[in-house]
Coordinates of C-alpha atoms in Angstrom, one line a residue:
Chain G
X1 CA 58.5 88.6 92.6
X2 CA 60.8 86.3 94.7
X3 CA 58.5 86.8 98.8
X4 CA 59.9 90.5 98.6
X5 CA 62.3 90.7 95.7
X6 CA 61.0 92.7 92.6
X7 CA 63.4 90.6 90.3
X8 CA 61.3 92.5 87.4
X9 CA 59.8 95.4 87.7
X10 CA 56.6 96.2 85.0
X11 CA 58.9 95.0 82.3
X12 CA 57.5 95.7 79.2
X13 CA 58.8 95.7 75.5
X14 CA 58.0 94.4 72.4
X15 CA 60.6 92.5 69.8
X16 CA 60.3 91.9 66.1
X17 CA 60.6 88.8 64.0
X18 CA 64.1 88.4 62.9
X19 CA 65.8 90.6 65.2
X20 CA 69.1 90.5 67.3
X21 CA 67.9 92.1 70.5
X22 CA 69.9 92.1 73.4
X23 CA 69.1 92.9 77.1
X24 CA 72.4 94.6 78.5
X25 CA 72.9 94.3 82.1
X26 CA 74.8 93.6 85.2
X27 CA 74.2 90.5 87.4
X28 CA 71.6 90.2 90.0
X29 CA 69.7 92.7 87.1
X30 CA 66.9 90.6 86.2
X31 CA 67.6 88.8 82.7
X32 CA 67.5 85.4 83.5
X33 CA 64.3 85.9 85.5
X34 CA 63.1 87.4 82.2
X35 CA 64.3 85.1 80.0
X36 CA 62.6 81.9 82.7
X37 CA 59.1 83.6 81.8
X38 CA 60.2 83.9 78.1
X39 CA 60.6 80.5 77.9
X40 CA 57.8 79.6 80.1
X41 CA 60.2 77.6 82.8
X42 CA 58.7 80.9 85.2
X43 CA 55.1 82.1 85.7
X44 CA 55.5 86.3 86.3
X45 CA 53.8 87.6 89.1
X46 CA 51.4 89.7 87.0
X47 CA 51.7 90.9 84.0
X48 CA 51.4 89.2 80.0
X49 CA 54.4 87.4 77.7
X50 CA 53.4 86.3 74.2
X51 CA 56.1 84.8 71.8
X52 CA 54.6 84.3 68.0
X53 CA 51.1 84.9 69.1
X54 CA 51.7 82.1 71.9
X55 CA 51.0 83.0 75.3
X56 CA 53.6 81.7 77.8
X57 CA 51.8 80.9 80.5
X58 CA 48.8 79.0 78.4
X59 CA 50.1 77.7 75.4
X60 CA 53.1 76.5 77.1
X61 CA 53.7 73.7 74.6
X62 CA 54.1 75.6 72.0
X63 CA 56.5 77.7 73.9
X64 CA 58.6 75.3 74.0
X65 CA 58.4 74.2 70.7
X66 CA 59.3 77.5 68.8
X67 CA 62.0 78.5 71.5
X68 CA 65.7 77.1 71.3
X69 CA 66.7 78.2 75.0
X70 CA 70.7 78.2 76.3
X71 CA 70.7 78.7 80.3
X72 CA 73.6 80.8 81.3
X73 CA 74.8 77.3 83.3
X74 CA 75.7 74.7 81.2
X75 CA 73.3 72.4 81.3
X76 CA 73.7 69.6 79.1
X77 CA 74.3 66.0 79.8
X78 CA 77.9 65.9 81.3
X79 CA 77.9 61.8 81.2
X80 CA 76.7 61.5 77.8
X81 CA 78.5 62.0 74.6
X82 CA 78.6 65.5 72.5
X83 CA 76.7 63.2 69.3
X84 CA 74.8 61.6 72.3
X85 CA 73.4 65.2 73.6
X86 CA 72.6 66.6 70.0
X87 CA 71.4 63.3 69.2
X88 CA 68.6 63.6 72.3
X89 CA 67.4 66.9 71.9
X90 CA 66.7 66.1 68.2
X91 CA 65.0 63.4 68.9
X92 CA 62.8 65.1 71.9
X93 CA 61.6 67.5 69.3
X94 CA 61.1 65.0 66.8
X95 CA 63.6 65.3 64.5
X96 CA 67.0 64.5 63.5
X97 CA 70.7 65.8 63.2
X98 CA 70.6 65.3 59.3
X99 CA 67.1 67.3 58.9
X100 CA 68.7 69.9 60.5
X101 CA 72.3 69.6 59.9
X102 CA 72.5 73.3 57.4
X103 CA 71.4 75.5 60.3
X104 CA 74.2 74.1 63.2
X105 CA 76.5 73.5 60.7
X106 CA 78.9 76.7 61.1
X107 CA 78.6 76.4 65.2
X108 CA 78.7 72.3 64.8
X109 CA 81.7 71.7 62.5
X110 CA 83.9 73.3 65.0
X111 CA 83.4 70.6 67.8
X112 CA 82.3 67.8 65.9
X113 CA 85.7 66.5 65.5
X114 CA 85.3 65.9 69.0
X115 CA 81.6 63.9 68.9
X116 CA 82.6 60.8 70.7
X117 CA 84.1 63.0 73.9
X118 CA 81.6 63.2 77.4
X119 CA 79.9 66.9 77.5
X120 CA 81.7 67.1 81.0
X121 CA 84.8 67.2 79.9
X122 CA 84.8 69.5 77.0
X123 CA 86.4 72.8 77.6
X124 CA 84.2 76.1 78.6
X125 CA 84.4 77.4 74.7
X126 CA 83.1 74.1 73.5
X127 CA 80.5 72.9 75.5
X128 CA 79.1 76.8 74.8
X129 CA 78.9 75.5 70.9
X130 CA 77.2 72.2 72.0
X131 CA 74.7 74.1 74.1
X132 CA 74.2 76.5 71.2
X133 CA 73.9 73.1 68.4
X134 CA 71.4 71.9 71.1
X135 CA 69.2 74.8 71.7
X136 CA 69.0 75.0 67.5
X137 CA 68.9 71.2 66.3
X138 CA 64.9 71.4 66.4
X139 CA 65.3 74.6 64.4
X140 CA 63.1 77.4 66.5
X141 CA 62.2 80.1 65.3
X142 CA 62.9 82.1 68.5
X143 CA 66.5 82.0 70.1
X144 CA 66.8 83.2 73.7
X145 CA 70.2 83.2 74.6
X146 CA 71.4 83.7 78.6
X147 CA 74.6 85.0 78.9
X148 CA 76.6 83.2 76.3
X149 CA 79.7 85.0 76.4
X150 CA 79.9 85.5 80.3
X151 CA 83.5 84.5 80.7
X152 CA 84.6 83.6 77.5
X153 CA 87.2 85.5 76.5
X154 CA 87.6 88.4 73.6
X155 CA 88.3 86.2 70.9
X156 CA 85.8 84.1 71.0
X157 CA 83.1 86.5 72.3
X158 CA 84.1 88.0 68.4
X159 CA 83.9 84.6 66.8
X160 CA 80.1 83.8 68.8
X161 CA 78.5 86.8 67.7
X162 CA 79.9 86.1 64.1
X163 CA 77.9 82.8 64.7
X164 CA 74.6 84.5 65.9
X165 CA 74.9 87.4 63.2
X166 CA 74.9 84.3 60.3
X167 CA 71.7 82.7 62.0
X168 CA 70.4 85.9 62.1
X169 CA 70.5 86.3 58.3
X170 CA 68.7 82.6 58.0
X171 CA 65.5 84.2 59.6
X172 CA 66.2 83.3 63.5
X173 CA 64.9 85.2 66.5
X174 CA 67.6 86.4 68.6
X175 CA 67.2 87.5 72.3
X176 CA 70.4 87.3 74.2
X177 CA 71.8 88.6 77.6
X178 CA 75.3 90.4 78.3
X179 CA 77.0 92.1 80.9
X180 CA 79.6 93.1 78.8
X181 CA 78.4 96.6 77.5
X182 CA 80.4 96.4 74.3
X183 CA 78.0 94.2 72.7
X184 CA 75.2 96.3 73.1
X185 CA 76.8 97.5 69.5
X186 CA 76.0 94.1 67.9
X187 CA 72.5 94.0 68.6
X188 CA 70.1 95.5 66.3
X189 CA 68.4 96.8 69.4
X190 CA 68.9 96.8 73.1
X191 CA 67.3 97.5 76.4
X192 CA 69.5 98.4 79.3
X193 CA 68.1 96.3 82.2
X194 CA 69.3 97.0 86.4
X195 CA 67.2 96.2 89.6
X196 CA 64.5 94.8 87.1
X197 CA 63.4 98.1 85.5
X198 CA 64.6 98.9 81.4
X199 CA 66.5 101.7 82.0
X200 CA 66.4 102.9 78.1
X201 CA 65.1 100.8 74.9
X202 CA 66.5 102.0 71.2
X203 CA 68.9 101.1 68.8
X204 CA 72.3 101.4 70.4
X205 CA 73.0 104.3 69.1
X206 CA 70.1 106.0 69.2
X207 CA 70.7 105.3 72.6
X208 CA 74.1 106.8 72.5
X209 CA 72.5 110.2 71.2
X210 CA 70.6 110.0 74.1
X211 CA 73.1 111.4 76.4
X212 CA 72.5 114.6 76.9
X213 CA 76.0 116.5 78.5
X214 CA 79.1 116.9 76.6
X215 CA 81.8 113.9 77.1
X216 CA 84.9 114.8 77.7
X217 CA 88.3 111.7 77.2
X218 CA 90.7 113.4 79.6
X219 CA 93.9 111.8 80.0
X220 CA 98.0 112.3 81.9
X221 CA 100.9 110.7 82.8
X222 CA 99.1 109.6 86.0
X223 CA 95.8 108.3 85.1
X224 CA 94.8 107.0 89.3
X225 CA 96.0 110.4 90.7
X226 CA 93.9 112.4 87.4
X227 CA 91.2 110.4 88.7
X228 CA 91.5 111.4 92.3
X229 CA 91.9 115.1 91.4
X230 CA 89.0 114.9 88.9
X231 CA 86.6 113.5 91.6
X232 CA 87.1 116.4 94.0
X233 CA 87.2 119.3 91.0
X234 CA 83.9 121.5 91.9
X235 CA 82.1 121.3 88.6
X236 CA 82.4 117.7 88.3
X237 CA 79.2 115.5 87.7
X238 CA 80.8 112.1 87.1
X239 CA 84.8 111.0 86.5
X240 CA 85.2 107.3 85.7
X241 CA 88.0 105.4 84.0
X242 CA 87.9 104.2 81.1
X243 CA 91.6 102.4 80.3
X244 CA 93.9 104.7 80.2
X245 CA 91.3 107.5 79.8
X246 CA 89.2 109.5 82.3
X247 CA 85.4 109.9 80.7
X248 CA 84.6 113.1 82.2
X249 CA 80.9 115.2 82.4
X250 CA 80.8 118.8 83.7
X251 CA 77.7 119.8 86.1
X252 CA 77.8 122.5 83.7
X253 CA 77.0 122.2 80.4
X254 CA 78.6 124.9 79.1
X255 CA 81.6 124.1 81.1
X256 CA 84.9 126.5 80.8
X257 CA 87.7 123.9 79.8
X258 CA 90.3 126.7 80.6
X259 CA 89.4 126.4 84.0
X260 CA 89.6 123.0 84.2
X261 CA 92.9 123.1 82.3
X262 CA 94.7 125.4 84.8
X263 CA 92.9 123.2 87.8
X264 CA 95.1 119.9 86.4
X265 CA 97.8 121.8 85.4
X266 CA 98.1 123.1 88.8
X267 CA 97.6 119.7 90.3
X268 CA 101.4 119.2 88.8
X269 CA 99.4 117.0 85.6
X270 CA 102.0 116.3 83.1
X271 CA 100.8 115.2 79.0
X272 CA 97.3 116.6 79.9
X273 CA 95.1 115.9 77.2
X274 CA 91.2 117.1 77.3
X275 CA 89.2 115.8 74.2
X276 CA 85.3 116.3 73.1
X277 CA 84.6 113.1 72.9
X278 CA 81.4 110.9 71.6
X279 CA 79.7 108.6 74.7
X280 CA 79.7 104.4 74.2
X281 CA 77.0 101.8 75.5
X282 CA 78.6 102.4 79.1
X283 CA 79.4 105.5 79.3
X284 CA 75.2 106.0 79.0
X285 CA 74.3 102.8 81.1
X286 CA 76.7 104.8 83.9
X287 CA 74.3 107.9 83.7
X288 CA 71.3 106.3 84.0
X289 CA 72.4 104.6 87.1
X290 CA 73.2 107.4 88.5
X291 CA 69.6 109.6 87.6
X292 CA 67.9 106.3 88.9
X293 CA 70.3 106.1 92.0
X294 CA 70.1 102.4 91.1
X295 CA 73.7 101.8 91.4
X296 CA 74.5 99.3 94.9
X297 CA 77.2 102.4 95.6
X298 CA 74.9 105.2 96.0
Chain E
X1 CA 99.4 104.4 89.9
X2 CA 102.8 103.9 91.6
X3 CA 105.6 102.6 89.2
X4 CA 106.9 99.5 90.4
X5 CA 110.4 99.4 92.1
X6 CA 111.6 96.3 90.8
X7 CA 111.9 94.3 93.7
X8 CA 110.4 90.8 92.6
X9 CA 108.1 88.7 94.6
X10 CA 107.1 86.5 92.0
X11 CA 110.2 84.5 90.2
X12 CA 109.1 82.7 87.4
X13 CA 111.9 80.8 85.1
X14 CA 111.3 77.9 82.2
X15 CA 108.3 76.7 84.0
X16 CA 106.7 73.7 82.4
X17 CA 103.6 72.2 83.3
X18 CA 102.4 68.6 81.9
X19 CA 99.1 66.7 81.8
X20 CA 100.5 63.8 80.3
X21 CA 101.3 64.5 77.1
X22 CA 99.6 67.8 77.5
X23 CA 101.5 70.9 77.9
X24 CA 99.7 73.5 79.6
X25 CA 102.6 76.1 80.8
X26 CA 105.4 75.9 78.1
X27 CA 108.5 77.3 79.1
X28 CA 107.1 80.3 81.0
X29 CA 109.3 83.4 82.1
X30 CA 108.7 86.1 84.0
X31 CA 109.2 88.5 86.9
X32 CA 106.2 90.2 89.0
X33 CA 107.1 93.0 91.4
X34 CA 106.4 94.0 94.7
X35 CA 103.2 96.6 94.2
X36 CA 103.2 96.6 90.9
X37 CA 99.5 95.5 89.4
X38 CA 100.1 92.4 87.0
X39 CA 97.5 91.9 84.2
X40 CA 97.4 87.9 83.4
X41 CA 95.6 87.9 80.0
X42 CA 94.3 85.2 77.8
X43 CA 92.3 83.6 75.8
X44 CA 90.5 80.4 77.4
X45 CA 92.1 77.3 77.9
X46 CA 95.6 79.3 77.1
X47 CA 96.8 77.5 80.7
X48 CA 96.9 80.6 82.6
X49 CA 94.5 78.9 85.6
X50 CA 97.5 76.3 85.8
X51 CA 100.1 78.6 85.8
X52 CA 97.9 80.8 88.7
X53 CA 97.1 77.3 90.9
X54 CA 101.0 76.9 90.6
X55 CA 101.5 80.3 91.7
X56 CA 99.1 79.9 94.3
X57 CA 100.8 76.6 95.9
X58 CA 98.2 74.7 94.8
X59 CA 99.9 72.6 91.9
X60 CA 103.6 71.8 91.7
X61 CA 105.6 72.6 88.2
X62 CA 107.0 70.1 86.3
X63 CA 110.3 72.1 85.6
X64 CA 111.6 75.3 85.7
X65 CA 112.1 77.6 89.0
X66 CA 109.2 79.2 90.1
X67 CA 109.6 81.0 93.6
X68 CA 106.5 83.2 95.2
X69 CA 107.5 85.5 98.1
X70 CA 110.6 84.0 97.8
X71 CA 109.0 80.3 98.7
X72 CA 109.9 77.5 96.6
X73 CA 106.7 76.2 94.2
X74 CA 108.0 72.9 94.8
X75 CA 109.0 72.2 98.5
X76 CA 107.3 75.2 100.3
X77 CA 103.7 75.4 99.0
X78 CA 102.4 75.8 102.3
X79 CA 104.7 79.1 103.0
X80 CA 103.3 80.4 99.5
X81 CA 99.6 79.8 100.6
X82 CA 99.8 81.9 103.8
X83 CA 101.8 85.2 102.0
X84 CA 99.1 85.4 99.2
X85 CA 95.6 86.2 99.0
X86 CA 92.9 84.6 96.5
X87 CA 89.9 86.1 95.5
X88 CA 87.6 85.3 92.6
X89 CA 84.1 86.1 91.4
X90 CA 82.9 82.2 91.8
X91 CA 84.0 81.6 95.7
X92 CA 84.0 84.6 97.2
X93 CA 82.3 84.4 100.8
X94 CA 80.0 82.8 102.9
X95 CA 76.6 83.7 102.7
X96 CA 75.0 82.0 105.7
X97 CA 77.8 84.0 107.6
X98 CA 77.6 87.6 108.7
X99 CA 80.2 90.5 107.4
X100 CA 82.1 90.0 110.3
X101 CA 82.1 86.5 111.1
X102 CA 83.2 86.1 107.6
X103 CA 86.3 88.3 108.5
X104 CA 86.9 86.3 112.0
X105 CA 86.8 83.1 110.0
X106 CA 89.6 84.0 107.4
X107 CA 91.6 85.8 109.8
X108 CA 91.5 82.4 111.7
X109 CA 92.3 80.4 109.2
X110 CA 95.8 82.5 108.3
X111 CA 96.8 82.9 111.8
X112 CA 96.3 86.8 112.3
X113 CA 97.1 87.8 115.6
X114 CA 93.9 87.6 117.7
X115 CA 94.4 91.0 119.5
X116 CA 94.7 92.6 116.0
X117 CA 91.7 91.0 114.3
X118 CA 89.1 94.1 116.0
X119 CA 91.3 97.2 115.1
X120 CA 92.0 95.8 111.4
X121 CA 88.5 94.8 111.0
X122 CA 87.4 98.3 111.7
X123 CA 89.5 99.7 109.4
X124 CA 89.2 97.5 106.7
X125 CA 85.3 97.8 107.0
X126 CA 85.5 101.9 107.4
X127 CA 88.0 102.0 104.2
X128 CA 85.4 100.4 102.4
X129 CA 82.4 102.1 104.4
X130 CA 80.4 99.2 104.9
X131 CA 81.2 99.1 109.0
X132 CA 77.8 99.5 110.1
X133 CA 76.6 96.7 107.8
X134 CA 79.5 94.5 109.3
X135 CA 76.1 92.1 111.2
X136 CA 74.3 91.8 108.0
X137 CA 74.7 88.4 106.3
X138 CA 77.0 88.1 103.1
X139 CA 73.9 86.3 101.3
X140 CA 71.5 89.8 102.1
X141 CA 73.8 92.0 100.3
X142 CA 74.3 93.5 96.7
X143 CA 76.4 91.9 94.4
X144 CA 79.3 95.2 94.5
X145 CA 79.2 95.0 98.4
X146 CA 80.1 91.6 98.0
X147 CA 83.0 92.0 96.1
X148 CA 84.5 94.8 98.1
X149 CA 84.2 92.7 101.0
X150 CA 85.3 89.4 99.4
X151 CA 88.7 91.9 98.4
X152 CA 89.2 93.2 101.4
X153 CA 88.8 89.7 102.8
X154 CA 91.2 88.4 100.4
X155 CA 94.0 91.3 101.8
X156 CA 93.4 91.1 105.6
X157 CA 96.1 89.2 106.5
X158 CA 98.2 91.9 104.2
X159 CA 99.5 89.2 102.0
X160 CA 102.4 90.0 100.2
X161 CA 100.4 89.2 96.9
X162 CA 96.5 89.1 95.8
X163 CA 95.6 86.7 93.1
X164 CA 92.2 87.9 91.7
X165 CA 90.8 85.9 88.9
X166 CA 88.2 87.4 87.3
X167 CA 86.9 89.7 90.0
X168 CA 84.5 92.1 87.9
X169 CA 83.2 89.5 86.1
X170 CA 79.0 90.6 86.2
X171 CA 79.1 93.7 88.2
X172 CA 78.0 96.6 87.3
X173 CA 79.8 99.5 85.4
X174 CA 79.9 101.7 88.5
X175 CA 81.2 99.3 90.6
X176 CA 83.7 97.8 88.7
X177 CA 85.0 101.2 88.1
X178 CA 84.8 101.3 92.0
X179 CA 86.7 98.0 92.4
X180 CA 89.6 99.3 90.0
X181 CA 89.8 101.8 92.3
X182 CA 90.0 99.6 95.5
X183 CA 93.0 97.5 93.7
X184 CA 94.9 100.9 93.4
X185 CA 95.0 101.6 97.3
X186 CA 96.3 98.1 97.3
X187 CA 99.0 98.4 95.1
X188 CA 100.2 101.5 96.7
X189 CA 100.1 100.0 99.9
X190 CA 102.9 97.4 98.4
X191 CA 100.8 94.7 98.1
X192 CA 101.2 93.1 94.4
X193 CA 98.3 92.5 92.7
X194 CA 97.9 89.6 90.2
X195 CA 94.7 89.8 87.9
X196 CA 92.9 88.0 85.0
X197 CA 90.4 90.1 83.2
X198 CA 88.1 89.4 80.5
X199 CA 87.4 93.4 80.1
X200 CA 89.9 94.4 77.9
X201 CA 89.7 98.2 79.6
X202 CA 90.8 96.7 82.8
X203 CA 93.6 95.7 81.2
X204 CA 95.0 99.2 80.9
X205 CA 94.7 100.0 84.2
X206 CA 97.7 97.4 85.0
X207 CA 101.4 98.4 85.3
X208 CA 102.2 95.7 83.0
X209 CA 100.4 92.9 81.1
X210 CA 100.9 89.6 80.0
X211 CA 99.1 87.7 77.3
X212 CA 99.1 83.9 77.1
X213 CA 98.2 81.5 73.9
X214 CA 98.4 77.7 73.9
X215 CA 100.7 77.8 76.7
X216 CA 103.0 80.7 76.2
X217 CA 103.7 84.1 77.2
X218 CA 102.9 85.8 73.7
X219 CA 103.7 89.6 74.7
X220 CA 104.4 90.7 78.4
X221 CA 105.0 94.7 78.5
X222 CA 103.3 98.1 80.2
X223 CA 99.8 98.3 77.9
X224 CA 101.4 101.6 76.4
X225 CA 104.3 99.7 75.1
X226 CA 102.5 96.8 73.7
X227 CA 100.0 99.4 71.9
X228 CA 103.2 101.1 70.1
X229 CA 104.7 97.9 69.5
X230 CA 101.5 96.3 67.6
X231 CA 100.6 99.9 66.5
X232 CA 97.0 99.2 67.8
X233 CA 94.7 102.1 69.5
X234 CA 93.7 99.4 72.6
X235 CA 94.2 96.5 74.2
X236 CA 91.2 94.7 72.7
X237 CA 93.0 95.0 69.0
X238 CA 96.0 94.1 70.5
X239 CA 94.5 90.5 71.8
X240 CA 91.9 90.1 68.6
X241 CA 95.8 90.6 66.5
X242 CA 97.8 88.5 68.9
X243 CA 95.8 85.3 69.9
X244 CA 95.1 83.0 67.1

């Protein structure tokens, strides 16, 4: 707790060695609190954390020893050198780039030709690969990673879980933060995390089974006025877009698509399209929000 | 979503833009027009924040003709910076201010009328239906209130075109979805709306899109077109198949 702010909220969960778990949420939802306490940089208000047996709170060097932690801010040393940065948090730990040269390699190689440049003035994808050589050069067995991809654009939010599925597969701990629901589907599992509670805790899609109603893809020639229509149809539970599509859930679950169907017809809907359709990450993370009235627009 | 009528407000033609021997913009060509909602894609580092600081008066081309609300990008920067609006998720508002002293202070700053400040705050705080929190301070309220208000703050002195860079990035599903909707009133209102995205879903909400790599304008079409054209399902294929 922050004086009155329940940043988490009797948090608990357990994570297994050598998995890629991922806690999917907005901003302002509680991870980096979460991962602070992880990494014991934050006492928790009450409560218990262990990591490898170690408690966080206790056995804080040891913490700190078997963690490799990336803040979601970069926060590296702008004036010194990328070789000079990797160079220093090898040596903190006690060891050295060669020892552990085979584990960064793959993230490494990609801005090494770059060694001699100042941290501050790499560009945002690169000084995310020197943050991520950092947090691994002391080779930890648990990897907590805040945000990594916040920002970074589709490409390369492809090419950095590429790099965290191959250090995966060499044995690594992952725990890693996203607001970007789509890559709850990377994780071997994931908690959905708002306003400090887990909101739901299974393999993705597990958790996607989990949603009870029947999805509906609805789509026409005019996908803002569809929505508008949608909204005020009486046996709607929730209409949200989703590109160019409208995700639609019935009050009812046996809802009668002919009625529907006539409703947007008469509403003048030209190429209407209603489709059965199976429910993603979001589409889920949307319905719980709503059952928890957590969502800032209820 | 209205279709745009093809009256440009943006004029963009050959623009370079040099660091040195660095060439950020390369030979950019484009129109944007009036209420139409403009996806800027691509991937980072691609040189779309230099091509949006020249668009925004804040950096002047190397070459090419670049006009904005039919200012010049070279000689009339100042004209450009009081007929647009900027809003992004990293400066939004002030948080030691309240709702409406946040309001009072932009509306200063871009000359609105004095007499016309009251109505149009009402109204922009009712459309948004946050009025009666309008003596609450920015820094007290949720992240999706923020950006609302940080939008509508962005629009109050009914610019003739809203830059947003990144303005979802963080929020929540619902209220993203929320925002999207807020951007459509906008644009129906006539007010263009020019937006970077990393959520490839937001890109289909835009009339058009473009895509930038290494400087260029890769593909620039409606997201339906560019789909067909690349024969990909969405737009998330289409950028993994057209960057790099």
């Amino acid at each position: 707790m922050y004086g009155e702010v329940r940043a988490l909220d009797n948090v608990s969960f357990e994570i297994s060695e050598g998995e890629l778990f991922g806690f999917i949420g907005p901003d302002g939802a509680g991870k980096s609190s979460l991962f602070r306490i992880l990494t014991s940089l934050l006492l928790a208000t009450s409560g218990k954390a262990t990591l490898c047996g170690f408690d966080t709170e206790k056995d804080f060097k040891n913490i700190r020893n078997i963690t490799g932690y990336m803040p979601g801010r970069f926060s590296l040393y702008s004036d010194l050198s990328v070789e000079e940065n990797l160079e220093f948090f090898a040596t903190v730990f006690g060891t050295s780039i060669k020892e552990n040269y085979d584990l960064i390699h793959d993230v490494y190689c990609q801005i090494e030709p770059f060694k001699t440049r100042l941290a501050g003035k790499l560009s945002g994808g690169m000084k995310q690969k020197l943050a991520l050589s950092c947090a691994l050069i002391h080779k930890p067995r648990v990897l907590i990673l805040d945000e990594p991809t916040t920002g970074v654009d589709a490409v390369s939010r492809k090419e950095f879980w590429e790099l965290l599925k191959g250090l995966k597969s060499k044995g690594i701990t992952i725990i890693v933060s996203t607001p970007y629901m789509d890559e709850a589907q990377l994780c071997d599992r994931v908690a959905l995390i708002q306003h400090g509670k887990i909101l739901a805790i299974d393999k993705p899609s597990e958790i996607t089974k989990s949603y009870e109603r029947q999805l509906f893809g609805i789509s026409s020639e005019n996908i803002h006025k569809l929505l508008v229509d949608l909204r005020v149809y009486p046996g709607v539970l929730h209409a949200y877009a989703f590109g160019q599509t409208i995700h639609y859930t019935g009050k009812d679950t046996t809802e009668n698509l002919d009625n529907l169907w006539s409703y947007l017809k008469e509403c003048g809907h030209a190429r209407l399209e209603i489709n059965p359709i199976e429910p993603g990450i979001e589409d889920v993370f949307i319905d719980l929000m709503q059952n928890e009235k957590l969502s800032v627009e209820q | 979503m209205n279709e745009p009528n093809g009256i440009p407000v943006i004029r963009v033609k050959n623009m370079m833009k040099k660091f040195g021997d660095f060439v950020a913009n390369d030979n950019l060509n484009f129109e944007v027009y009036k209420g139409e909602i403009f996806g800027f894609l691509g991937a980072n580092g691609a040189g779309k924040t230099t091509a949006m600081k020249v668009l925004c008066g804040l950096s002047v081309p190397t070459s090419g003709e670049i006009t904005v609300a039919g200012y010049d990008a070279y000689t009339q920067t100042e004209e450009i910076k009081r007929s647009i609006g900027y809003m992004s998720q990293k400066f939004s508002l002030y948080e030691d201010l309240t709702v409406e002293e946040n309001f009072q202070f932009y509306a200063g700053i871009y000359k609105v009328p004095a007499k016309e400040i009251k109505p149009r705050l009402e109204e922009s705080l009712n459309k948004v239906g946050l009025f009666e929190h309008r003596k609450k301070l920015i820094g007290s309220l949720p992240l999706g209130w923020k950006q609302k208000l940080a939008f509508s703050v962005a629009t109050f002195h009914q610019p003739e075109i809203v830059f947003l860079d990144e303005p979802t990035s963080g929020v929540d599903p619902v209220a993203r979805r929320n925002f999207w909707e807020q951007i459509f009133e906008t644009s129906d209102r006539g007010i263009t709306v020019f937006v970077t995205t990393h959520y490839m879903d937001e890109a289909e909400y835009c009339n058009r899109v473009s895509i930038m790599d290494q400087g260029k304008i890769v593909a620039l079409d409606t997201p339906s077109k560019l789909k067909e054209l690349y024969q990909v399902d969405n737009i998330f294929d289409l950028f993994l198949k057209i960057v790099r």
